[in-house]
Amino acid sequence: RRAAECPSPAAVLAEVIKAFGAPENAQRMEEARDNACNDMGKMLQFLLPVATQIQQDVIKAYGFSSDGEGVLKFARLIKSYESQDPEIASMSGKLKAMFLPPMTLPPHGAGTGGVAAS
């Protein structure tokens, strides 16, 4: 079963980004971010479900299932367009920045100042 072909992926992505900017969603994201305290594990626990819910509310109108699978399909679709369309790539980056903390990890994830397990 294919999603409705009418709106372009860029249009749907723009709708999703707009939804994150809606006052009630922005507040939900802010609360989740406060609860997570920049802890990556807590980000996944608090922020990701809220972000997923906001996306689901938008993309279900475009034929995606309103569950985690629909969000994954949407994400894969957007990813497939990123290399062909700089606008989509830019919006996708903007969307990720809304619910993923800025990562300041060195390459290969070798954390500095970490305590070695003995």
mmCIF file of C-alpha atoms in Angstrom, residues 53-115:
data_model
loop_
_atom_site.group_PDB
_atom_site.id
_atom_site.type_symbol
_atom_site.label_atom_id
_atom_site.label_comp_id
_atom_site.label_asym_id
_atom_site.label_seq_id
_atom_site.Cartn_x
_atom_site.Cartn_y
_atom_site.Cartn_z
ATOM 1 C CA GLN A 53 3.965 11.480 18.328
ATOM 2 C CA ILE A 54 4.171 14.934 16.743
ATOM 3 C CA GLN A 55 5.392 13.424 13.466
ATOM 4 C CA GLN A 56 2.688 10.734 13.523
ATOM 5 C CA ASP A 57 -0.031 13.357 13.892
ATOM 6 C CA VAL A 58 1.124 15.038 10.683
ATOM 7 C CA ILE A 59 2.105 12.130 8.431
ATOM 8 C CA LYS A 60 -0.999 10.011 9.046
ATOM 9 C CA ALA A 61 -2.879 12.564 6.903
ATOM 10 C CA TYR A 62 -0.581 11.581 4.023
ATOM 11 C CA GLY A 63 -1.245 7.857 4.121
ATOM 12 C CA PHE A 64 1.446 6.740 6.555
ATOM 13 C CA SER A 65 0.342 4.461 9.373
ATOM 14 C CA SER A 66 -0.003 6.314 12.672
ATOM 15 C CA ASP A 67 2.478 4.161 14.554
ATOM 16 C CA GLY A 68 6.233 3.874 14.891
ATOM 17 C CA GLU A 69 6.401 1.980 11.599
ATOM 18 C CA GLY A 70 4.812 4.915 9.760
ATOM 19 C CA VAL A 71 7.395 7.296 11.203
ATOM 20 C CA LEU A 72 10.203 4.934 10.169
ATOM 21 C CA LYS A 73 8.807 4.683 6.628
ATOM 22 C CA PHE A 74 8.556 8.461 6.460
ATOM 23 C CA ALA A 75 12.138 8.831 7.731
ATOM 24 C CA ARG A 76 13.384 6.347 5.110
ATOM 25 C CA LEU A 77 11.482 8.183 2.374
ATOM 26 C CA ILE A 78 12.996 11.520 3.404
ATOM 27 C CA LYS A 79 16.454 9.936 3.594
ATOM 28 C CA SER A 80 16.062 8.635 0.041
ATOM 29 C CA TYR A 81 15.362 12.173 -1.193
ATOM 30 C CA GLU A 82 18.111 13.920 0.801
ATOM 31 C CA SER A 83 20.843 13.223 -1.735
ATOM 32 C CA GLN A 84 18.715 14.436 -4.669
ATOM 33 C CA ASP A 85 17.141 17.503 -3.103
ATOM 34 C CA PRO A 86 19.169 20.047 -1.086
ATOM 35 C CA GLU A 87 15.958 21.594 0.283
ATOM 36 C CA ILE A 88 14.869 18.256 1.745
ATOM 37 C CA ALA A 89 18.376 17.628 3.097
ATOM 38 C CA SER A 90 18.327 21.031 4.793
ATOM 39 C CA MET A 91 14.842 20.556 6.281
ATOM 40 C CA SER A 92 15.734 17.048 7.428
ATOM 41 C CA GLY A 93 18.748 18.427 9.279
ATOM 42 C CA LYS A 94 16.552 21.095 10.847
ATOM 43 C CA LEU A 95 14.031 18.466 11.957
ATOM 44 C CA LYS A 96 16.703 16.221 13.516
ATOM 45 C CA ALA A 97 18.158 19.221 15.356
ATOM 46 C CA MET A 98 14.757 19.733 16.999
ATOM 47 C CA PHE A 99 14.845 16.466 18.894
ATOM 48 C CA LEU A 100 18.413 15.199 18.806
ATOM 49 C CA PRO A 101 20.890 16.885 21.121
ATOM 50 C CA PRO A 102 23.913 18.399 19.403
ATOM 51 C CA MET A 103 26.488 15.661 19.445
ATOM 52 C CA THR A 104 29.947 16.705 20.510
ATOM 53 C CA LEU A 105 31.560 13.302 20.365
ATOM 54 C CA PRO A 106 35.051 12.785 19.000
ATOM 55 C CA PRO A 107 35.324 10.382 16.038
ATOM 56 C CA HIS A 108 34.823 6.711 16.953
ATOM 57 C CA GLY A 109 33.042 7.766 20.151
ATOM 58 C CA ALA A 110 36.242 7.640 22.213
ATOM 59 C CA GLY A 111 35.132 9.873 25.059
ATOM 60 C CA THR A 112 37.834 11.945 26.702
ATOM 61 C CA GLY A 113 38.034 11.926 30.461
ATOM 62 C CA GLY A 114 36.100 8.668 30.652
ATOM 63 C CA VAL A 115 36.819 6.284 33.475
#
